[in-house]
mmCIF file with all atom_site columns, C-alpha atoms in Angstrom:
data_model
loop_
_atom_site.group_PDB
_atom_site.id
_atom_site.type_symbol
_atom_site.label_atom_id
_atom_site.label_alt_id
_atom_site.label_comp_id
_atom_site.label_asym_id
_atom_site.label_entity_id
_atom_site.label_seq_id
_atom_site.pdbx_PDB_ins_code
_atom_site.Cartn_x
_atom_site.Cartn_y
_atom_site.Cartn_z
_atom_site.occupancy
_atom_site.B_iso_or_equiv
_atom_site.pdbx_formal_charge
_atom_site.auth_seq_id
_atom_site.auth_comp_id
_atom_site.auth_asym_id
_atom_site.auth_atom_id
_atom_site.pdbx_PDB_model_num
ATOM 1   C CA . VAL A 1 1   ? -41.265 -288.290 69.986 1.00 44.00 ? 1   VAL A CA 1
ATOM 2   C CA . GLU A 1 2   ? -39.440 -286.965 73.125 1.00 42.00 ? 2   GLU A CA 1
ATOM 3   C CA . GLY A 1 3   ? -35.662 -287.413 72.887 1.00 47.00 ? 3   GLY A CA 1
ATOM 4   C CA . THR A 1 4   ? -35.811 -287.943 69.279 1.00 48.00 ? 4   THR A CA 1
ATOM 5   C CA . PRO A 1 5   ? -33.666 -285.351 67.072 1.00 56.00 ? 5   PRO A CA 1
ATOM 6   C CA . ARG A 1 6   ? -35.824 -282.545 65.185 1.00 56.00 ? 6   ARG A CA 1
ATOM 7   C CA . GLY A 1 7   ? -35.219 -283.669 61.760 1.00 54.00 ? 7   GLY A CA 1
ATOM 8   C CA . THR A 1 8   ? -36.045 -287.154 62.299 1.00 57.00 ? 8   THR A CA 1
ATOM 9   C CA . ALA A 1 9   ? -39.207 -285.915 64.562 1.00 55.00 ? 9   ALA A CA 1
ATOM 10  C CA . LEU A 1 10  ? -40.926 -284.311 61.666 1.00 54.00 ? 10  LEU A CA 1
ATOM 11  C CA . TRP A 1 11  ? -39.585 -287.009 59.280 1.00 51.00 ? 11  TRP A CA 1
ATOM 12  C CA . LEU A 1 12  ? -41.796 -289.383 61.210 1.00 54.00 ? 12  LEU A CA 1
ATOM 13  C CA . GLN A 1 13  ? -44.574 -286.745 61.781 1.00 53.00 ? 13  GLN A CA 1
ATOM 14  C CA . ALA A 1 14  ? -44.763 -286.911 58.005 1.00 51.00 ? 14  ALA A CA 1
ATOM 15  C CA . GLN A 1 15  ? -44.406 -290.616 57.883 1.00 52.00 ? 15  GLN A CA 1
ATOM 16  C CA . MET A 1 16  ? -47.580 -291.073 60.349 1.00 49.00 ? 16  MET A CA 1
ATOM 17  C CA . ALA A 1 17  ? -49.792 -288.462 58.171 1.00 49.00 ? 17  ALA A CA 1
ATOM 18  C CA . LEU A 1 18  ? -48.976 -290.241 55.064 1.00 51.00 ? 18  LEU A CA 1
ATOM 19  C CA . SER A 1 19  ? -49.532 -293.928 56.847 1.00 48.00 ? 19  SER A CA 1
ATOM 20  C CA . SER A 1 20  ? -53.383 -292.277 57.686 1.00 54.00 ? 20  SER A CA 1
ATOM 21  C CA . GLY A 1 21  ? -53.834 -291.686 54.027 1.00 70.00 ? 21  GLY A CA 1
ATOM 22  C CA . ARG A 1 22  ? -53.051 -287.988 53.631 1.00 82.00 ? 22  ARG A CA 1
ATOM 23  C CA . ILE A 1 23  ? -49.621 -286.257 53.185 1.00 86.00 ? 23  ILE A CA 1
ATOM 24  C CA . ASP A 1 24  ? -48.515 -283.671 55.782 1.00 85.00 ? 24  ASP A CA 1
ATOM 25  C CA . PHE A 1 25  ? -47.068 -281.326 53.282 1.00 84.00 ? 25  PHE A CA 1
ATOM 26  C CA . SER A 1 26  ? -45.675 -278.838 56.366 1.00 82.00 ? 26  SER A CA 1
ATOM 27  C CA . GLN A 1 27  ? -43.083 -281.706 56.844 1.00 84.00 ? 27  GLN A CA 1
ATOM 28  C CA . PRO A 1 28  ? -40.170 -282.215 54.845 1.00 84.00 ? 28  PRO A CA 1
ATOM 29  C CA . ARG A 1 29  ? -40.334 -285.277 52.329 1.00 86.00 ? 29  ARG A CA 1
ATOM 30  C CA . TYR A 1 30  ? -36.946 -286.437 53.415 1.00 87.00 ? 30  TYR A CA 1
ATOM 31  C CA . ASP A 1 31  ? -35.333 -287.645 56.725 1.00 87.00 ? 31  ASP A CA 1
ATOM 32  C CA . GLN A 1 32  ? -33.698 -284.155 57.654 1.00 86.00 ? 32  GLN A CA 1
ATOM 33  C CA . SER A 1 33  ? -31.679 -286.087 60.555 1.00 87.00 ? 33  SER A CA 1
ATOM 34  C CA . THR A 1 34  ? -29.547 -287.898 57.889 1.00 91.00 ? 34  THR A CA 1
ATOM 35  C CA . TYR A 1 35  ? -27.134 -286.375 55.462 1.00 92.00 ? 35  TYR A CA 1
ATOM 36  C CA . TRP A 1 36  ? -28.599 -287.779 52.308 1.00 93.00 ? 36  TRP A CA 1
ATOM 37  C CA . GLY A 1 37  ? -31.971 -286.789 53.184 1.00 91.00 ? 37  GLY A CA 1
ATOM 38  C CA . ARG A 1 38  ? -30.762 -282.825 53.793 1.00 92.00 ? 38  ARG A CA 1
ATOM 39  C CA . VAL A 1 39  ? -29.167 -283.173 50.315 1.00 92.00 ? 39  VAL A CA 1
ATOM 40  C CA . ARG A 1 40  ? -32.227 -284.563 48.570 1.00 92.00 ? 40  ARG A CA 1
ATOM 41  C CA . HIS A 1 41  ? -34.300 -281.685 50.527 1.00 89.00 ? 41  HIS A CA 1
ATOM 42  C CA . PHE A 1 42  ? -32.063 -278.593 49.374 1.00 88.00 ? 42  PHE A CA 1
ATOM 43  C CA . PHE A 1 43  ? -31.669 -280.156 45.729 1.00 89.00 ? 43  PHE A CA 1
ATOM 44  C CA . GLU A 1 44  ? -35.361 -280.292 45.087 1.00 89.00 ? 44  GLU A CA 1
ATOM 45  C CA . ILE A 1 45  ? -35.553 -276.348 46.745 1.00 86.00 ? 45  ILE A CA 1
ATOM 46  C CA . THR A 1 46  ? -32.614 -275.105 44.466 1.00 88.00 ? 46  THR A CA 1
ATOM 47  C CA . ASP A 1 47  ? -33.119 -277.357 41.416 1.00 91.00 ? 47  ASP A CA 1
ATOM 48  C CA . PRO A 1 48  ? -32.459 -275.072 38.465 1.00 93.00 ? 48  PRO A CA 1
ATOM 49  C CA . ARG A 1 49  ? -34.733 -277.218 36.074 1.00 92.00 ? 49  ARG A CA 1
ATOM 50  C CA . THR A 1 50  ? -38.012 -275.511 37.709 1.00 93.00 ? 50  THR A CA 1
ATOM 51  C CA . ILE A 1 51  ? -37.109 -272.008 36.427 1.00 91.00 ? 51  ILE A CA 1
ATOM 52  C CA . LEU A 1 52  ? -37.921 -273.532 32.910 1.00 91.00 ? 52  LEU A CA 1
ATOM 53  C CA . SER A 1 53  ? -41.704 -274.293 34.387 1.00 92.00 ? 53  SER A CA 1
ATOM 54  C CA . SER A 1 54  ? -44.562 -271.693 32.884 1.00 93.00 ? 54  SER A CA 1
ATOM 55  C CA . ASP A 1 55  ? -46.643 -269.650 34.912 1.00 94.00 ? 55  ASP A CA 1
ATOM 56  C CA . LEU A 1 56  ? -49.596 -272.318 33.621 1.00 95.00 ? 56  LEU A CA 1
ATOM 57  C CA . GLU A 1 57  ? -47.643 -275.207 35.715 1.00 95.00 ? 57  GLU A CA 1
ATOM 58  C CA . LEU A 1 58  ? -46.644 -273.121 38.554 1.00 94.00 ? 58  LEU A CA 1
ATOM 59  C CA . ASP A 1 59  ? -50.468 -271.680 39.272 1.00 95.00 ? 59  ASP A CA 1
ATOM 60  C CA . GLY A 1 60  ? -51.681 -275.609 38.582 1.00 95.00 ? 60  GLY A CA 1
ATOM 61  C CA . ALA A 1 61  ? -49.358 -276.875 41.120 1.00 94.00 ? 61  ALA A CA 1
ATOM 62  C CA . LYS A 1 62  ? -50.445 -274.226 43.722 1.00 94.00 ? 62  LYS A CA 1
ATOM 63  C CA . THR A 1 63  ? -54.039 -274.856 42.792 1.00 95.00 ? 63  THR A CA 1
ATOM 64  C CA . LEU A 1 64  ? -53.607 -278.656 43.162 1.00 94.00 ? 64  LEU A CA 1
ATOM 65  C CA . LEU A 1 65  ? -52.043 -278.203 46.611 1.00 93.00 ? 65  LEU A CA 1
ATOM 66  C CA . GLN A 1 66  ? -54.898 -276.282 47.630 1.00 93.00 ? 66  GLN A CA 1
ATOM 67  C CA . GLN A 1 67  ? -57.258 -278.726 46.594 1.00 93.00 ? 67  GLN A CA 1
ATOM 68  C CA . TYR A 1 68  ? -55.292 -281.237 48.369 1.00 93.00 ? 68  TYR A CA 1
ATOM 69  C CA . ARG A 1 69  ? -55.384 -279.538 51.747 1.00 89.00 ? 69  ARG A CA 1
ATOM 70  C CA . ALA A 1 70  ? -59.101 -278.844 51.391 1.00 88.00 ? 70  ALA A CA 1
ATOM 71  C CA . GLY A 1 71  ? -59.851 -282.640 50.529 1.00 88.00 ? 71  GLY A CA 1
ATOM 72  C CA . GLN A 1 72  ? -61.145 -281.984 46.966 1.00 90.00 ? 72  GLN A CA 1
ATOM 73  C CA . GLU A 1 73  ? -58.341 -282.858 44.854 1.00 90.00 ? 73  GLU A CA 1
ATOM 74  C CA . PRO A 1 74  ? -59.016 -284.664 41.208 1.00 91.00 ? 74  PRO A CA 1
ATOM 75  C CA . SER A 1 75  ? -59.665 -288.305 41.223 1.00 89.00 ? 75  SER A CA 1
ATOM 76  C CA . GLY A 1 76  ? -56.869 -290.320 40.344 1.00 89.00 ? 76  GLY A CA 1
ATOM 77  C CA . THR A 1 77  ? -54.014 -287.700 41.762 1.00 89.00 ? 77  THR A CA 1
ATOM 78  C CA . THR A 1 78  ? -51.201 -289.728 42.545 1.00 90.00 ? 78  THR A CA 1
ATOM 79  C CA . GLU A 1 79  ? -48.743 -289.226 45.824 1.00 91.00 ? 79  GLU A CA 1
ATOM 80  C CA . GLU A 1 80  ? -45.702 -288.348 42.954 1.00 92.00 ? 80  GLU A CA 1
ATOM 81  C CA . GLN A 1 81  ? -48.062 -285.637 41.307 1.00 93.00 ? 81  GLN A CA 1
ATOM 82  C CA . LEU A 1 82  ? -48.636 -284.092 44.488 1.00 93.00 ? 82  LEU A CA 1
ATOM 83  C CA . TRP A 1 83  ? -44.681 -283.943 45.353 1.00 93.00 ? 83  TRP A CA 1
ATOM 84  C CA . ARG A 1 84  ? -44.053 -282.848 42.250 1.00 94.00 ? 84  ARG A CA 1
ATOM 85  C CA . ALA A 1 85  ? -46.507 -280.030 42.591 1.00 94.00 ? 85  ALA A CA 1
ATOM 86  C CA . LYS A 1 86  ? -45.052 -279.277 45.863 1.00 93.00 ? 86  LYS A CA 1
ATOM 87  C CA . VAL A 1 87  ? -41.548 -278.871 44.361 1.00 93.00 ? 87  VAL A CA 1
ATOM 88  C CA . LEU A 1 88  ? -42.801 -276.429 41.888 1.00 94.00 ? 88  LEU A CA 1
ATOM 89  C CA . TYR A 1 89  ? -44.886 -274.205 44.549 1.00 93.00 ? 89  TYR A CA 1
ATOM 90  C CA . ASP A 1 90  ? -41.719 -274.269 47.015 1.00 91.00 ? 90  ASP A CA 1
ATOM 91  C CA . SER A 1 91  ? -39.230 -273.222 44.115 1.00 90.00 ? 91  SER A CA 1
ATOM 92  C CA . ALA A 1 92  ? -41.739 -270.007 43.000 1.00 91.00 ? 92  ALA A CA 1
ATOM 93  C CA . PHE A 1 93  ? -43.880 -268.692 45.661 1.00 92.00 ? 93  PHE A CA 1
ATOM 94  C CA . HIS A 1 94  ? -42.976 -267.148 49.141 1.00 91.00 ? 94  HIS A CA 1
ATOM 95  C CA . PRO A 1 95  ? -43.805 -269.620 51.763 1.00 85.00 ? 95  PRO A CA 1
ATOM 96  C CA . GLN A 1 96  ? -45.612 -267.142 53.997 1.00 87.00 ? 96  GLN A CA 1
ATOM 97  C CA . THR A 1 97  ? -47.428 -264.693 51.354 1.00 87.00 ? 97  THR A CA 1
ATOM 98  C CA . GLY A 1 98  ? -48.279 -267.263 49.061 1.00 88.00 ? 98  GLY A CA 1
ATOM 99  C CA . GLU A 1 99  ? -47.063 -264.685 46.456 1.00 90.00 ? 99  GLU A CA 1
ATOM 100 C CA . LYS A 1 100 ? -45.073 -265.686 43.144 1.00 92.00 ? 100 LYS A CA 1
ATOM 101 C CA . ASN A 1 101 ? -41.588 -264.870 43.513 1.00 93.00 ? 101 ASN A CA 1
ATOM 102 C CA . PHE A 1 102 ? -39.623 -262.644 41.015 1.00 92.00 ? 102 PHE A CA 1
ATOM 103 C CA . LEU A 1 103 ? -37.526 -265.139 39.019 1.00 92.00 ? 103 LEU A CA 1
ATOM 104 C CA . LEU A 1 104 ? -34.214 -263.912 39.593 1.00 91.00 ? 104 LEU A CA 1
ATOM 105 C CA . GLY A 1 105 ? -34.829 -264.048 43.516 1.00 91.00 ? 105 GLY A CA 1
ATOM 106 C CA . ARG A 1 106 ? -36.052 -267.750 43.462 1.00 92.00 ? 106 ARG A CA 1
ATOM 107 C CA . MET A 1 107 ? -33.756 -270.332 45.154 1.00 88.00 ? 107 MET A CA 1
ATOM 108 C CA . SER A 1 108 ? -33.698 -272.265 41.749 1.00 89.00 ? 108 SER A CA 1
ATOM 109 C CA . CYS A 1 109 ? -31.852 -269.423 39.727 1.00 92.00 ? 109 CYS A CA 1
ATOM 110 C CA . GLN A 1 110 ? -29.135 -269.335 42.460 1.00 90.00 ? 110 GLN A CA 1
ATOM 111 C CA . VAL A 1 111 ? -26.704 -271.708 40.778 1.00 90.00 ? 111 VAL A CA 1
ATOM 112 C CA . PRO A 1 112 ? -27.142 -270.837 37.088 1.00 93.00 ? 112 PRO A CA 1
ATOM 113 C CA . ALA A 1 113 ? -27.051 -267.234 37.801 1.00 93.00 ? 113 ALA A CA 1
ATOM 114 C CA . ASN A 1 114 ? -24.054 -267.321 40.062 1.00 91.00 ? 114 ASN A CA 1
ATOM 115 C CA . MET A 1 115 ? -22.226 -269.175 37.427 1.00 92.00 ? 115 MET A CA 1
ATOM 116 C CA . LEU A 1 116 ? -22.953 -266.843 35.030 1.00 94.00 ? 116 LEU A CA 1
ATOM 117 C CA . ILE A 1 117 ? -21.577 -264.101 37.191 1.00 92.00 ? 117 ILE A CA 1
ATOM 118 C CA . THR A 1 118 ? -18.637 -265.806 39.022 1.00 89.00 ? 118 THR A CA 1
ATOM 119 C CA . GLY A 1 119 ? -17.661 -266.761 35.343 1.00 91.00 ? 119 GLY A CA 1
ATOM 120 C CA . ALA A 1 120 ? -17.513 -263.469 33.880 1.00 92.00 ? 120 ALA A CA 1
ATOM 121 C CA . MET A 1 121 ? -15.780 -262.156 37.165 1.00 89.00 ? 121 MET A CA 1
ATOM 122 C CA . MET A 1 122 ? -12.827 -264.543 36.447 1.00 86.00 ? 122 MET A CA 1
ATOM 123 C CA . THR A 1 123 ? -12.696 -263.872 32.883 1.00 87.00 ? 123 THR A CA 1
ATOM 124 C CA . TRP A 1 124 ? -12.563 -260.261 32.712 1.00 88.00 ? 124 TRP A CA 1
ATOM 125 C CA . TYR A 1 125 ? -10.644 -259.562 35.687 1.00 83.00 ? 125 TYR A CA 1
ATOM 126 C CA . LYS A 1 126 ? -8.159  -257.374 34.718 1.00 83.00 ? 126 LYS A CA 1
ATOM 127 C CA . SER A 1 127 ? -10.400 -254.580 33.427 1.00 85.00 ? 127 SER A CA 1
ATOM 128 C CA . ASN A 1 128 ? -11.185 -252.143 36.470 1.00 88.00 ? 128 ASN A CA 1
ATOM 129 C CA . THR A 1 129 ? -14.618 -251.161 34.723 1.00 92.00 ? 129 THR A CA 1
ATOM 130 C CA . ALA A 1 130 ? -15.657 -254.887 34.242 1.00 91.00 ? 130 ALA A CA 1
ATOM 131 C CA . ALA A 1 131 ? -15.203 -255.281 37.938 1.00 89.00 ? 131 ALA A CA 1
ATOM 132 C CA . ILE A 1 132 ? -16.820 -252.433 39.113 1.00 92.00 ? 132 ILE A CA 1
ATOM 133 C CA . ILE A 1 133 ? -19.865 -253.308 36.884 1.00 94.00 ? 133 ILE A CA 1
ATOM 134 C CA . LEU A 1 134 ? -19.800 -257.235 37.737 1.00 92.00 ? 134 LEU A CA 1
ATOM 135 C CA . GLN A 1 135 ? -19.412 -256.193 41.650 1.00 91.00 ? 135 GLN A CA 1
ATOM 136 C CA . VAL A 1 136 ? -22.570 -254.220 41.398 1.00 93.00 ? 136 VAL A CA 1
ATOM 137 C CA . VAL A 1 137 ? -24.515 -256.739 39.434 1.00 94.00 ? 137 VAL A CA 1
ATOM 138 C CA . ASN A 1 138 ? -23.338 -259.341 41.824 1.00 91.00 ? 138 ASN A CA 1
ATOM 139 C CA . GLN A 1 139 ? -24.658 -257.246 44.954 1.00 90.00 ? 139 GLN A CA 1
ATOM 140 C CA . THR A 1 140 ? -27.746 -256.355 43.196 1.00 93.00 ? 140 THR A CA 1
ATOM 141 C CA . PHE A 1 141 ? -28.510 -259.978 42.631 1.00 93.00 ? 141 PHE A CA 1
ATOM 142 C CA . ASN A 1 142 ? -27.775 -261.008 46.249 1.00 88.00 ? 142 ASN A CA 1
ATOM 143 C CA . ALA A 1 143 ? -29.923 -258.229 47.319 1.00 88.00 ? 143 ALA A CA 1
ATOM 144 C CA . THR A 1 144 ? -32.943 -259.201 44.984 1.00 91.00 ? 144 THR A CA 1
ATOM 145 C CA . ALA A 1 145 ? -32.626 -262.923 46.598 1.00 89.00 ? 145 ALA A CA 1
ATOM 146 C CA . ASN A 1 146 ? -32.373 -261.789 49.929 1.00 84.00 ? 146 ASN A CA 1
ATOM 147 C CA . TYR A 1 147 ? -35.216 -259.489 49.640 1.00 86.00 ? 147 TYR A CA 1
ATOM 148 C CA . THR A 1 148 ? -37.371 -261.866 47.675 1.00 88.00 ? 148 THR A CA 1
ATOM 149 C CA . ASN A 1 149 ? -36.759 -264.875 50.263 1.00 84.00 ? 149 ASN A CA 1
ATOM 150 C CA . ARG A 1 150 ? -37.209 -262.401 53.339 1.00 82.00 ? 150 ARG A CA 1
ATOM 151 C CA . ASN A 1 151 ? -38.999 -263.098 56.444 1.00 79.00 ? 151 ASN A CA 1
ATOM 152 C CA . ALA A 1 152 ? -42.488 -261.609 55.738 1.00 75.00 ? 152 ALA A CA 1
ATOM 153 C CA . SER A 1 153 ? -43.188 -260.969 59.656 1.00 76.00 ? 153 SER A CA 1
ATOM 154 C CA . SER A 1 154 ? -39.602 -259.517 60.082 1.00 73.00 ? 154 SER A CA 1
ATOM 155 C CA . HIS A 1 155 ? -39.573 -255.771 61.111 1.00 73.00 ? 155 HIS A CA 1
ATOM 156 C CA . ILE A 1 156 ? -36.438 -255.170 58.958 1.00 73.00 ? 156 ILE A CA 1
ATOM 157 C CA . THR A 1 157 ? -37.281 -252.444 56.517 1.00 78.00 ? 157 THR A CA 1
ATOM 158 C CA . ASN A 1 158 ? -36.365 -251.770 52.841 1.00 80.00 ? 158 ASN A CA 1
ATOM 159 C CA . ASP A 1 159 ? -34.240 -248.911 54.058 1.00 84.00 ? 159 ASP A CA 1
ATOM 160 C CA . MET A 1 160 ? -32.584 -250.990 56.266 1.00 80.00 ? 160 MET A CA 1
ATOM 161 C CA . LEU A 1 161 ? -31.815 -253.704 53.227 1.00 81.00 ? 161 LEU A CA 1
ATOM 162 C CA . ALA A 1 162 ? -30.915 -250.615 50.830 1.00 86.00 ? 162 ALA A CA 1
ATOM 163 C CA . GLN A 1 163 ? -28.145 -249.596 53.618 1.00 84.00 ? 163 GLN A CA 1
ATOM 164 C CA . ALA A 1 164 ? -26.920 -253.051 53.730 1.00 83.00 ? 164 ALA A CA 1
ATOM 165 C CA . TYR A 1 165 ? -27.067 -253.023 49.530 1.00 87.00 ? 165 TYR A CA 1
ATOM 166 C CA . ILE A 1 166 ? -25.039 -249.667 49.285 1.00 89.00 ? 166 ILE A CA 1
ATOM 167 C CA . LEU A 1 167 ? -22.326 -250.754 51.923 1.00 87.00 ? 167 LEU A CA 1
ATOM 168 C CA . ALA A 1 168 ? -21.523 -254.289 50.555 1.00 86.00 ? 168 ALA A CA 1
ATOM 169 C CA . THR A 1 169 ? -21.112 -252.637 47.084 1.00 89.00 ? 169 THR A CA 1
ATOM 170 C CA . LEU A 1 170 ? -19.017 -250.025 47.917 1.00 89.00 ? 170 LEU A CA 1
ATOM 171 C CA . CYS A 1 171 ? -16.784 -252.576 49.885 1.00 87.00 ? 171 CYS A CA 1
ATOM 172 C CA . SER A 1 172 ? -16.559 -255.095 47.107 1.00 88.00 ? 172 SER A CA 1
ATOM 173 C CA . VAL A 1 173 ? -16.037 -252.288 44.155 1.00 90.00 ? 173 VAL A CA 1
ATOM 174 C CA . SER A 1 174 ? -13.293 -250.741 46.666 1.00 89.00 ? 174 SER A CA 1
ATOM 175 C CA . VAL A 1 175 ? -11.388 -254.210 47.217 1.00 87.00 ? 175 VAL A CA 1
ATOM 176 C CA . ALA A 1 176 ? -11.825 -255.096 43.741 1.00 89.00 ? 176 ALA A CA 1
ATOM 177 C CA . VAL A 1 177 ? -10.441 -252.163 42.045 1.00 89.00 ? 177 VAL A CA 1
ATOM 178 C CA . GLY A 1 178 ? -7.583  -251.677 45.144 1.00 89.00 ? 178 GLY A CA 1
ATOM 179 C CA . LEU A 1 179 ? -6.320  -255.272 44.739 1.00 87.00 ? 179 LEU A CA 1
ATOM 180 C CA . ASN A 1 180 ? -6.681  -255.138 40.819 1.00 87.00 ? 180 ASN A CA 1
ATOM 181 C CA . LYS A 1 181 ? -4.293  -251.925 41.221 1.00 87.00 ? 181 LYS A CA 1
ATOM 182 C CA . LEU A 1 182 ? -2.034  -253.216 43.508 1.00 85.00 ? 182 LEU A CA 1
ATOM 183 C CA . ILE A 1 183 ? -1.288  -256.485 41.687 1.00 84.00 ? 183 ILE A CA 1
ATOM 184 C CA . ALA A 1 184 ? -0.996  -254.346 38.205 1.00 82.00 ? 184 ALA A CA 1
ATOM 185 C CA . ARG A 1 185 ? 2.049   -252.650 40.165 1.00 83.00 ? 185 ARG A CA 1
ATOM 186 C CA . SER A 1 186 ? 3.888   -255.919 40.437 1.00 78.00 ? 186 SER A CA 1
ATOM 187 C CA . ALA A 1 187 ? 5.462   -257.945 37.645 1.00 73.00 ? 187 ALA A CA 1
ATOM 188 C CA . THR A 1 188 ? 5.382   -260.973 39.107 1.00 74.00 ? 188 THR A CA 1
ATOM 189 C CA . LEU A 1 189 ? 1.786   -261.016 40.474 1.00 71.00 ? 189 LEU A CA 1
ATOM 190 C CA . SER A 1 190 ? 0.458   -259.445 37.337 1.00 72.00 ? 190 SER A CA 1
ATOM 191 C CA . LYS A 1 191 ? 1.649   -262.470 35.246 1.00 73.00 ? 191 LYS A CA 1
ATOM 192 C CA . GLY A 1 192 ? 0.112   -265.348 37.617 1.00 72.00 ? 192 GLY A CA 1
ATOM 193 C CA . MET A 1 193 ? -3.339  -266.465 38.471 1.00 75.00 ? 193 MET A CA 1
ATOM 194 C CA . ILE A 1 194 ? -3.966  -264.648 41.583 1.00 78.00 ? 194 ILE A CA 1
ATOM 195 C CA . GLY A 1 195 ? -5.545  -261.988 39.773 1.00 78.00 ? 195 GLY A CA 1
ATOM 196 C CA . ARG A 1 196 ? -8.394  -264.034 38.844 1.00 77.00 ? 196 ARG A CA 1
ATOM 197 C CA . PHE A 1 197 ? -9.272  -264.660 42.663 1.00 79.00 ? 197 PHE A CA 1
ATOM 198 C CA . VAL A 1 198 ? -9.410  -260.759 43.292 1.00 83.00 ? 198 VAL A CA 1
ATOM 199 C CA . PRO A 1 199 ? -13.246 -260.750 42.342 1.00 82.00 ? 199 PRO A CA 1
ATOM 200 C CA . LEU A 1 200 ? -14.109 -263.504 44.828 1.00 80.00 ? 200 LEU A CA 1
ATOM 201 C CA . THR A 1 201 ? -11.828 -262.125 47.540 1.00 84.00 ? 201 THR A CA 1
ATOM 202 C CA . ALA A 1 202 ? -13.973 -258.685 47.262 1.00 84.00 ? 202 ALA A CA 1
ATOM 203 C CA . ILE A 1 203 ? -17.029 -261.035 47.784 1.00 81.00 ? 203 ILE A CA 1
ATOM 204 C CA . ILE A 1 204 ? -15.970 -262.424 50.867 1.00 80.00 ? 204 ILE A CA 1
ATOM 205 C CA . VAL A 1 205 ? -14.823 -259.318 52.379 1.00 78.00 ? 205 VAL A CA 1
ATOM 206 C CA . ALA A 1 206 ? -17.923 -257.612 51.668 1.00 76.00 ? 206 ALA A CA 1
ATOM 207 C CA . ALA A 1 207 ? -19.947 -260.563 53.277 1.00 71.00 ? 207 ALA A CA 1
ATOM 208 C CA . GLN A 1 208 ? -17.698 -260.934 56.063 1.00 71.00 ? 208 GLN A CA 1
ATOM 209 C CA . CYS A 1 209 ? -17.199 -257.112 56.794 1.00 69.00 ? 209 CYS A CA 1
ATOM 210 C CA . ILE A 1 210 ? -20.502 -255.676 55.629 1.00 66.00 ? 210 ILE A CA 1
ATOM 211 C CA . ASN A 1 211 ? -23.347 -257.926 55.191 1.00 64.00 ? 211 ASN A CA 1
ATOM 212 C CA . ILE A 1 212 ? -23.021 -260.486 57.857 1.00 64.00 ? 212 ILE A CA 1
ATOM 213 C CA . PRO A 1 213 ? -22.496 -257.920 60.630 1.00 66.00 ? 213 PRO A CA 1
ATOM 214 C CA . PHE A 1 214 ? -24.658 -255.278 59.457 1.00 62.00 ? 214 PHE A CA 1
ATOM 215 C CA . ASN A 1 215 ? -27.666 -258.071 59.133 1.00 60.00 ? 215 ASN A CA 1
ATOM 216 C CA . ALA A 1 216 ? -26.704 -259.070 62.701 1.00 60.00 ? 216 ALA A CA 1
ATOM 217 C CA . CYS A 1 217 ? -27.008 -255.619 64.058 1.00 62.00 ? 217 CYS A CA 1
ATOM 218 C CA . MET A 1 218 ? -30.418 -255.138 62.311 1.00 54.00 ? 218 MET A CA 1
ATOM 219 C CA . CYS A 1 219 ? -31.698 -258.220 63.504 1.00 54.00 ? 219 CYS A CA 1
ATOM 220 C CA . ILE A 1 220 ? -30.864 -257.235 67.169 1.00 52.00 ? 220 ILE A CA 1
ATOM 221 C CA . CYS A 1 221 ? -32.049 -253.604 66.686 1.00 54.00 ? 221 CYS A CA 1
ATOM 222 C CA . VAL A 1 222 ? -35.677 -254.990 65.546 1.00 50.00 ? 222 VAL A CA 1
ATOM 223 C CA . CYS A 1 223 ? -36.300 -257.358 68.237 1.00 50.00 ? 223 CYS A CA 1
#
């Protein structure tokens, strides 16, 4: 509808399709022009409970959606079953290629995995060895998620992604170890809580100084 915000327009389009008796799964289930609509939408995408779904459940969800789009869904299939299948499909399959994503790269794995990594960083923050290992683990996890959820039609190569990963890892490790040594030299700082924030500072610096600018440059270069 002309003059209608895009989020609302998409939601209205989905509702019109639903009123005709068929669900338009190309549109969001919730109104994206409202805050709670966006919250519910992204909670379903990142819901960590979907990690526990078996391959049989995921493949069954994909099959059910394919059958529904072809108008051949099993008799008695409910709307709730269809939306549940959509949630499972979106949690595990790439939207462009239709391939099943690697478990650690799925959006539903982001919350629990990041909680474990961040918790470990803030627990063993005084050890340079632990700092190096955990920064490498964190950047590897980020690279895995970025690769898994990449735009399949993009011209960004694996070499470009590898360069971004290496630069971000070197940056985060250097900042973490450097700040740890700096804090260790100060009797006041070494006794306080500030050391626990060193790993997070290293992540922020790597993201702001390496990942974001480098990815922006890559996007400009390939356009």
